[in-house]
Amino acid sequence: MIREQAQEMSIRFDSYPENEQFARMTIMAFLVDLNPTVDELEDVKTAVSEAVTNAIIHGYEKEVGQVLLTCRKAGARVRITVTDHGKGIADIQKAREPFFTTRPDAERSGMGFAFMEAFMDEVHIESEQGQGTRIVMQKNLHLLQKV
Amino acid sequence: MEFQYEAGTGSLRIFTPREIDECAARALRAEADELIDSYQIRHLIFDFSNTEFMDSSGIGMLIGRSKKMGYTGGSIEVEHLSARVQKIFTLAGLPQLITVKGEF
Ligand SMILES: Nc1ncnc2c1ncn2[C@@H]1O[C@H](COP(=O)(O)OP(=O)(O)O)[C@@H](O)[C@H]1O
Ligand SMILES: [Mg+2]
């Protein structure tokens, strides 16, 4: 049943790459009752994968820290945050540019933020060097089923 | 992580997994490079028949393999992309770099 009233979930997990799949599956499970289209679900899944991967491989790099993933659904509106307390982003403007990466050695493509922006309606980046990064993403689902 | 593959004379077909994220991309990179070097592969094919999901980690892995094949004058191709993966390819401009076959 789709509730107009907001519902929230949050999970905190260690920054192991294996947990990326866990994060994607959790978001999928949380949103499935909104009856999103397959495309919408895939869009959100990709955006979450990008943000969580960034927290793990850029934010914490070789150390292990905690990643916080939250999701809020209210009617058709979905809001997701991904937070790390890692090294932070030196230049947010540059980081957003397609193909910009600070890890070409790790074969990163620099397309992470470009995908988040392509697949979500809004993407905000808050970051402080040495403090960490928080990504806030929003998307309006075009529900198949009327509320 | 283990992948299915078929190696012929100078050619290698790797079947990519259901989801290509950072973990899978890393494993694919290691496995592909080892096979390319040990079988002296000239033609590399990634067969995406089983793949439903790919994020930008997969893009990086494919660009890397494209460069590797390019250094030795070899070629690279991808086959059987799902509509979703096709969309990811297009957004990243990959079709300009890698031959895409059997798309739908
Ligand atoms: N959570 C984060 N912590 C620190 N740096 C980050 C974070 N997320 C992104 N970045 C920086 O922004 C750059 C661009 O990110 P992105 O577009 O996802 O490309 P990629 O991950 O392929 O490098 C990264 O190379 C990194 O320098
Ligand atoms: Mg990234």
Short mmCIF file of C-alpha atoms and ligand atoms in Angstrom, two decimals:
data_model
loop_
_atom_site.label_atom_id
_atom_site.label_comp_id
_atom_site.label_asym_id
_atom_site.label_seq_id
_atom_site.Cartn_x
_atom_site.Cartn_y
_atom_site.Cartn_z
CA MET A 1 0.00 0.00 0.00
CA ILE A 2 1.33 3.45 -0.88
CA ARG A 3 1.13 5.86 2.03
CA GLU A 4 1.14 9.60 1.53
CA GLN A 5 2.75 9.88 4.92
CA ALA A 6 6.54 9.75 4.80
CA GLN A 7 8.45 6.61 5.68
CA GLU A 8 12.16 6.40 6.31
CA MET A 9 14.86 3.78 6.58
CA SER A 10 18.55 3.94 7.30
CA ILE A 11 21.40 1.45 7.31
CA ARG A 12 25.00 1.83 8.34
CA PHE A 13 27.60 -0.58 7.01
CA ASP A 14 31.36 -1.05 6.81
CA SER A 15 33.03 0.29 3.70
CA TYR A 16 33.78 -3.04 2.04
CA PRO A 17 33.07 -3.15 -1.71
CA GLU A 18 31.05 -6.33 -1.15
CA ASN A 19 28.49 -4.18 0.68
CA GLU A 20 27.63 -2.21 -2.46
CA GLN A 21 25.32 -5.00 -3.53
CA PHE A 22 23.75 -5.10 -0.08
CA ALA A 23 23.08 -1.34 -0.30
CA ARG A 24 21.46 -1.65 -3.75
CA MET A 25 19.27 -4.56 -2.66
CA THR A 26 18.13 -2.74 0.47
CA ILE A 27 17.03 0.31 -1.51
CA MET A 28 15.21 -1.86 -4.05
CA ALA A 29 13.35 -3.69 -1.30
CA PHE A 30 12.38 -0.44 0.38
CA LEU A 31 11.00 1.14 -2.80
CA VAL A 32 9.26 -1.84 -4.36
CA ASP A 33 5.89 -1.15 -2.70
CA LEU A 34 5.73 2.20 -4.52
CA ASN A 35 5.36 0.16 -7.71
CA PRO A 36 8.02 2.07 -9.62
CA THR A 37 8.61 1.26 -13.29
CA VAL A 38 11.54 -1.05 -14.04
CA ASP A 39 13.41 1.93 -15.50
CA GLU A 40 12.86 4.08 -12.42
CA LEU A 41 14.03 1.31 -10.15
CA GLU A 42 17.15 0.80 -12.29
CA ASP A 43 17.84 4.55 -12.26
CA VAL A 44 17.75 4.67 -8.47
CA LYS A 45 19.78 1.47 -8.22
CA THR A 46 22.52 2.88 -10.45
CA ALA A 47 22.64 6.21 -8.62
CA VAL A 48 22.90 4.46 -5.23
CA SER A 49 25.61 2.18 -6.56
CA GLU A 50 27.62 5.20 -7.73
CA ALA A 51 27.31 7.14 -4.47
CA VAL A 52 28.07 4.14 -2.26
CA THR A 53 31.03 3.08 -4.43
CA ASN A 54 32.44 6.61 -4.17
CA ALA A 55 32.13 6.62 -0.38
CA ILE A 56 33.99 3.30 -0.23
CA ILE A 57 36.74 3.75 -2.79
CA HIS A 58 37.33 7.52 -2.66
CA GLY A 59 36.07 8.53 0.79
CA TYR A 60 37.74 5.75 2.74
CA GLU A 61 40.12 4.45 0.09
CA LYS A 62 42.24 1.89 1.98
CA GLU A 63 40.86 2.38 5.48
CA VAL A 64 37.57 0.89 6.63
CA GLY A 65 34.92 3.31 7.83
CA GLN A 66 31.17 3.43 7.99
CA VAL A 67 28.78 4.40 5.25
CA LEU A 68 25.33 5.66 6.15
CA LEU A 69 22.55 5.14 3.61
CA THR A 70 19.13 6.64 4.23
CA CYS A 71 15.99 6.65 2.13
CA ARG A 72 12.78 8.56 2.62
CA LYS A 73 9.65 7.92 0.59
CA ALA A 74 6.64 10.20 0.71
CA GLY A 75 3.99 9.53 -1.90
CA ALA A 76 5.90 9.41 -5.17
CA ARG A 77 8.85 11.35 -3.85
CA VAL A 78 12.09 9.54 -3.00
CA ARG A 79 15.04 11.11 -1.19
CA ILE A 80 18.29 9.23 -0.66
CA THR A 81 21.39 10.24 1.27
CA VAL A 82 24.81 8.57 1.29
CA THR A 83 27.26 9.79 3.94
CA ASP A 84 30.87 8.94 4.69
CA HIS A 85 33.37 10.38 7.15
CA GLY A 86 36.30 9.91 4.82
CA LYS A 87 38.70 12.31 3.19
CA GLY A 88 36.22 14.64 1.50
CA ILE A 89 36.24 16.17 -1.98
CA ALA A 90 38.88 18.81 -2.79
CA ASP A 91 37.02 20.43 -5.71
CA ILE A 92 33.31 19.65 -5.97
CA GLN A 93 32.88 21.55 -9.24
CA LYS A 94 35.60 19.46 -10.90
CA ALA A 95 34.36 16.21 -9.34
CA ARG A 96 30.98 16.71 -11.08
CA GLU A 97 32.54 16.96 -14.54
CA PRO A 98 32.03 13.88 -16.71
CA PHE A 99 35.24 11.83 -17.08
CA PHE A 100 36.97 13.62 -14.21
CA THR A 101 38.56 11.17 -11.79
CA THR A 102 41.35 11.34 -9.23
CA ARG A 103 41.86 7.57 -9.58
CA PRO A 104 42.70 6.81 -13.21
CA ASP A 105 45.17 4.25 -11.80
CA ALA A 106 42.20 2.25 -10.46
CA GLU A 107 40.50 2.48 -13.89
CA ARG A 108 37.77 4.75 -12.63
CA SER A 109 35.84 6.29 -15.51
CA GLY A 110 34.87 9.57 -13.86
CA MET A 111 31.23 8.97 -14.83
CA GLY A 112 29.81 8.44 -11.33
CA PHE A 113 28.38 11.90 -10.73
CA ALA A 114 27.29 12.14 -14.37
CA PHE A 115 25.20 8.97 -13.88
CA MET A 116 23.75 10.19 -10.57
CA GLU A 117 22.70 13.40 -12.32
CA ALA A 118 21.32 11.60 -15.36
CA PHE A 119 19.22 9.19 -13.31
CA MET A 120 17.98 11.33 -10.43
CA ASP A 121 16.08 14.65 -10.55
CA GLU A 122 18.38 16.41 -8.10
CA VAL A 123 21.87 15.67 -6.76
CA HIS A 124 23.47 17.74 -4.00
CA ILE A 125 27.05 17.27 -2.84
CA GLU A 126 28.16 18.45 0.58
CA SER A 127 31.80 17.83 1.37
CA GLU A 128 34.53 19.06 3.66
CA GLN A 129 38.12 17.91 3.27
CA GLY A 130 39.15 15.67 6.13
CA GLN A 131 35.54 15.51 7.37
CA GLY A 132 33.64 13.53 4.78
CA THR A 133 30.97 13.73 2.12
CA ARG A 134 27.22 13.63 1.97
CA ILE A 135 25.29 13.08 -1.24
CA VAL A 136 21.59 13.96 -1.28
CA MET A 137 19.57 12.74 -4.25
CA GLN A 138 15.89 13.14 -5.05
CA LYS A 139 13.61 11.61 -7.60
CA ASN A 140 9.91 11.79 -8.33
CA LEU A 141 8.54 8.44 -9.41
CA HIS A 142 5.79 8.38 -12.00
CA LEU A 143 3.75 5.79 -10.25
CA LEU A 144 1.99 3.19 -12.33
CA GLN A 145 -0.73 2.84 -9.75
CA LYS A 146 -2.73 5.77 -8.46
CA VAL A 147 -2.38 6.43 -4.76
CA MET B 1 34.46 -14.49 -8.58
CA GLU B 2 34.69 -16.80 -11.57
CA PHE B 3 33.49 -16.12 -15.08
CA GLN B 4 32.64 -18.36 -17.97
CA TYR B 5 34.77 -17.90 -21.02
CA GLU B 6 35.61 -19.48 -24.35
CA ALA B 7 39.10 -19.15 -25.77
CA GLY B 8 39.76 -19.97 -29.42
CA THR B 9 42.88 -19.26 -31.48
CA GLY B 10 43.70 -15.68 -30.61
CA SER B 11 40.16 -14.89 -29.61
CA LEU B 12 38.48 -14.80 -26.23
CA ARG B 13 34.83 -14.52 -25.29
CA ILE B 14 34.08 -13.65 -21.66
CA PHE B 15 30.54 -13.93 -20.33
CA THR B 16 29.98 -11.03 -17.96
CA PRO B 17 28.07 -11.60 -14.68
CA ARG B 18 24.52 -10.53 -13.79
CA GLU B 19 25.70 -7.33 -12.13
CA ILE B 20 28.88 -5.38 -12.95
CA ASP B 21 29.77 -3.14 -10.02
CA GLU B 22 33.16 -2.24 -8.55
CA CYS B 23 33.76 -5.77 -7.21
CA ALA B 24 32.83 -7.52 -10.43
CA ALA B 25 34.71 -4.97 -12.57
CA ARG B 26 37.88 -5.56 -10.59
CA ALA B 27 37.56 -9.33 -10.91
CA LEU B 28 36.78 -9.10 -14.65
CA ARG B 29 39.80 -6.88 -15.21
CA ALA B 30 42.13 -9.35 -13.47
CA GLU B 31 40.72 -12.40 -15.22
CA ALA B 32 40.59 -10.81 -18.68
CA ASP B 33 44.17 -9.52 -18.45
CA GLU B 34 45.51 -12.86 -17.33
CA LEU B 35 43.73 -14.69 -20.17
CA ILE B 36 44.70 -12.08 -22.78
CA ASP B 37 48.35 -12.41 -21.84
CA SER B 38 48.52 -16.16 -21.48
CA TYR B 39 46.57 -16.98 -24.68
CA GLN B 40 47.97 -14.04 -26.69
CA ILE B 41 44.48 -12.83 -27.45
CA ARG B 42 44.01 -10.56 -30.50
CA HIS B 43 40.25 -10.36 -30.41
CA LEU B 44 38.35 -9.87 -27.16
CA ILE B 45 34.58 -10.23 -26.87
CA PHE B 46 32.55 -9.44 -23.78
CA ASP B 47 29.25 -11.27 -24.01
CA PHE B 48 26.64 -9.41 -21.96
CA SER B 49 23.83 -11.99 -22.35
CA ASN B 50 23.61 -12.51 -18.58
CA THR B 51 24.16 -8.89 -17.51
CA GLU B 52 21.23 -6.88 -16.16
CA PHE B 53 23.09 -4.17 -14.30
CA MET B 54 26.25 -2.16 -14.84
CA ASP B 55 27.45 1.04 -13.18
CA SER B 56 30.37 3.32 -14.07
CA SER B 57 32.87 0.81 -12.66
CA GLY B 58 32.10 -1.34 -15.70
CA ILE B 59 32.74 1.62 -18.00
CA GLY B 60 36.21 2.06 -16.52
CA MET B 61 36.98 -1.64 -16.86
CA LEU B 62 35.89 -1.67 -20.53
CA ILE B 63 37.88 1.46 -21.42
CA GLY B 64 40.90 -0.12 -19.76
CA ARG B 65 40.55 -3.36 -21.75
CA SER B 66 39.99 -1.36 -24.94
CA LYS B 67 43.30 0.44 -24.34
CA LYS B 68 45.07 -2.81 -23.54
CA MET B 69 43.87 -4.43 -26.77
CA GLY B 70 44.75 -1.24 -28.66
CA TYR B 71 48.40 -1.34 -27.54
CA THR B 72 48.95 -4.66 -29.31
CA GLY B 73 46.82 -3.86 -32.34
CA GLY B 74 44.03 -6.19 -31.15
CA SER B 75 40.31 -5.54 -31.20
CA ILE B 76 37.48 -5.49 -28.67
CA GLU B 77 33.77 -6.00 -29.04
CA VAL B 78 30.70 -6.33 -26.82
CA GLU B 79 27.64 -8.38 -27.61
CA HIS B 80 24.04 -8.81 -26.44
CA LEU B 81 23.55 -5.68 -24.39
CA SER B 82 20.24 -5.31 -22.58
CA ALA B 83 18.37 -2.06 -23.20
CA ARG B 84 19.50 -0.84 -19.80
CA VAL B 85 23.19 -1.57 -20.36
CA GLN B 86 22.89 -0.06 -23.84
CA LYS B 87 21.69 3.16 -22.20
CA ILE B 88 24.70 3.20 -19.85
CA PHE B 89 27.01 2.63 -22.83
CA THR B 90 25.47 5.48 -24.78
CA LEU B 91 25.62 7.93 -21.86
CA ALA B 92 29.33 7.22 -21.46
CA GLY B 93 30.05 7.46 -25.20
CA LEU B 94 31.42 3.90 -25.22
CA PRO B 95 30.08 2.96 -28.68
CA GLN B 96 32.66 5.38 -30.15
CA LEU B 97 35.41 3.26 -28.60
CA ILE B 98 34.08 -0.28 -28.67
CA THR B 99 32.13 -2.17 -31.34
CA VAL B 100 28.65 -3.08 -30.11
CA LYS B 101 27.02 -6.10 -31.74
CA GLY B 102 23.66 -7.80 -31.44
CA GLU B 103 22.02 -5.00 -29.51
CA PHE B 104 18.30 -4.83 -28.92
N1 LIG C 1 32.68 10.22 -1.25
C1 LIG C 1 33.77 10.78 -1.80
N2 LIG C 1 34.85 11.09 -1.05
C2 LIG C 1 35.95 11.64 -1.60
N3 LIG C 1 36.08 11.94 -2.91
C3 LIG C 1 35.03 11.66 -3.72
C4 LIG C 1 33.82 11.07 -3.21
N4 LIG C 1 32.97 10.93 -4.24
C5 LIG C 1 33.60 11.40 -5.34
N5 LIG C 1 34.84 11.86 -5.04
C6 LIG C 1 35.80 12.47 -5.98
O1 LIG C 1 35.10 12.87 -7.15
C7 LIG C 1 35.71 12.28 -8.32
C8 LIG C 1 34.65 12.00 -9.37
O2 LIG C 1 33.72 11.00 -8.92
P1 LIG C 1 32.96 10.12 -10.00
O3 LIG C 1 32.26 11.03 -10.96
O4 LIG C 1 32.12 9.14 -9.28
O5 LIG C 1 34.12 9.39 -10.81
P2 LIG C 1 35.06 8.15 -10.38
O6 LIG C 1 34.46 7.47 -9.18
O7 LIG C 1 35.05 7.27 -11.57
O8 LIG C 1 36.40 8.73 -10.09
C9 LIG C 1 36.43 11.06 -7.79
O9 LIG C 1 37.49 10.68 -8.63
C10 LIG C 1 36.90 11.53 -6.42
O10 LIG C 1 38.09 12.29 -6.51
MG MG C 2 32.51 7.07 -8.86
#
